[in-house]
Amino acid sequence: MFDDGTVIDGEGFGYSTTNFGEIVFNTGMVGYTEALTDPSYNGQLLTLTYPLVGNYGIPDPALIDEDGISKYFESDKIQIRGLVIHELSLTASHWNLSMTLDEWMYNEKIPGISGIDTRALTMKLRNSGVMMAALVVSDSEIDVEEVKKQLASATHYDSEQFMNEVSTKQEKIYGTEEQTVVIIDTGAKNAIIRNVREIGYRAILVPWNTSYEKIMSYNPKGVVLSSGPGDPQKCPDTISVVKKLIEDNVPTLGICLGAQIIGIAGNTDTYKLKYGHRGQNKPCINLENNQVYVTSQNHGYGITPESLEKSDFDLWFKNADDKTVEGIKHKKQNCIAVQFHPEAAPGPNDCKFIFEKLKSLMESETNA
């Protein structure tokens, strides 16, 4: 049920409950395990446009790498509030199979609905923009009028405060290397931590509102601002910290929400996109070499293109489809940011070089 009064019936799966959230769509063909555990989806009902979902099941959540990071999940729980799909595969086949999608969602108390014309639903969201919706899975008859009332009084996505839900409560340390990268957790995916480890640094994950002094007490070679849900303007503490990081020329990389926060710290404006970018084949042009990269994306907010002129940043990447801002570089300091997900998970690895770019900024600082 949508906040414009539209009601769509389907077949429930997962857990029987009623959840409210902003309904969005993702055009990816695979990667539902990673997508459902991405903290950037917190507060949202997710529609997957690919028609068959669940056919390779879910891997074992207990599987971890040598750093203790989950191998196949991007956080420790399902982050979406509900899943909307065309067809649910009730049987699953994969060498790494632990359970079906239906079982996993039931275990984590998340409702799902299948039998939906997700193409028509996507067209609706593209035309009208994202909106609030209710997903109701029930064993008994559903009182539509009652759900309408509940939806009308539900907290709107734009008003929600997500950081206390998605950010770590205390520091977490991965690796024993002397050289450290601090990751400010505004909803970090595990893949960001994995990529920092892959370039040879110890990763320290800290809460979203950690002070500048505390961050610098780790003597970091660099800082990463993570991806995450919601409006970047709702992270004023993080914006203040980033201003100091830029001022002191600490090598810094922002990803997705982190890019918007970095932009605000350097005098850009942000805005909410009509229906966002969510998928695994979004083409972005690197203006340094005019090369197009295929990127993984999941965001509903962006940097206002016109505001770059008065800011401290130059445009680095732009979206080949709609010309939106996809990457920025500070005019003087060692600060870069990308709107897409260089860590992928799910999606292509074409842009992993962004982490190498951070490494070169950190190592040039060491040599300076």
Short mmCIF file of N, CA and C in Angstrom, two decimals, residues 19-21 81 132-134 147-157 159-160:
data_model
loop_
_atom_site.label_atom_id
_atom_site.label_comp_id
_atom_site.label_asym_id
_atom_site.label_seq_id
_atom_site.Cartn_x
_atom_site.Cartn_y
_atom_site.Cartn_z
N ASN A 19 5.16 -3.51 8.15
CA ASN A 19 6.29 -2.58 8.22
C ASN A 19 6.07 -1.40 7.29
N PHE A 20 6.57 -0.24 7.70
CA PHE A 20 6.43 0.99 6.92
C PHE A 20 7.82 1.48 6.51
N GLY A 21 7.91 2.06 5.33
CA GLY A 21 9.19 2.60 4.88
C GLY A 21 9.06 3.27 3.53
N ARG A 81 13.28 -3.04 5.39
CA ARG A 81 12.08 -3.29 6.20
C ARG A 81 11.10 -4.22 5.50
N MET A 132 6.34 6.86 0.56
CA MET A 132 6.16 5.99 1.71
C MET A 132 5.15 4.88 1.37
N ALA A 133 5.35 3.72 1.97
CA ALA A 133 4.46 2.59 1.71
C ALA A 133 4.40 1.68 2.94
N ALA A 134 3.39 0.82 2.95
CA ALA A 134 3.25 -0.20 3.99
C ALA A 134 3.31 -1.56 3.33
N VAL A 147 -4.72 0.03 7.92
CA VAL A 147 -3.33 0.16 7.47
C VAL A 147 -3.11 1.56 6.88
N LYS A 148 -4.10 2.08 6.16
CA LYS A 148 -3.99 3.44 5.59
C LYS A 148 -3.77 4.47 6.70
N LYS A 149 -4.52 4.31 7.78
CA LYS A 149 -4.37 5.23 8.92
C LYS A 149 -2.97 5.11 9.54
N GLN A 150 -2.51 3.88 9.70
CA GLN A 150 -1.19 3.66 10.29
C GLN A 150 -0.09 4.24 9.41
N LEU A 151 -0.26 4.07 8.09
CA LEU A 151 0.73 4.60 7.15
C LEU A 151 0.77 6.13 7.21
N ALA A 152 -0.39 6.73 7.30
CA ALA A 152 -0.47 8.20 7.35
C ALA A 152 0.25 8.76 8.58
N SER A 153 0.25 7.99 9.67
CA SER A 153 0.88 8.49 10.91
C SER A 153 2.29 7.94 11.13
N ALA A 154 2.78 7.09 10.21
CA ALA A 154 4.13 6.52 10.35
C ALA A 154 5.18 7.62 10.14
N THR A 155 6.32 7.47 10.81
CA THR A 155 7.41 8.44 10.65
C THR A 155 7.90 8.42 9.21
N HIS A 156 7.98 9.59 8.59
CA HIS A 156 8.43 9.67 7.20
C HIS A 156 9.93 9.41 7.12
N TYR A 157 10.35 8.75 6.04
CA TYR A 157 11.76 8.42 5.84
C TYR A 157 12.65 9.65 6.00
N SER A 159 12.39 12.11 7.79
CA SER A 159 12.47 12.61 9.17
C SER A 159 13.22 11.67 10.10
N GLU A 160 13.53 10.47 9.62
CA GLU A 160 14.13 9.47 10.51
C GLU A 160 15.60 9.78 10.81
#
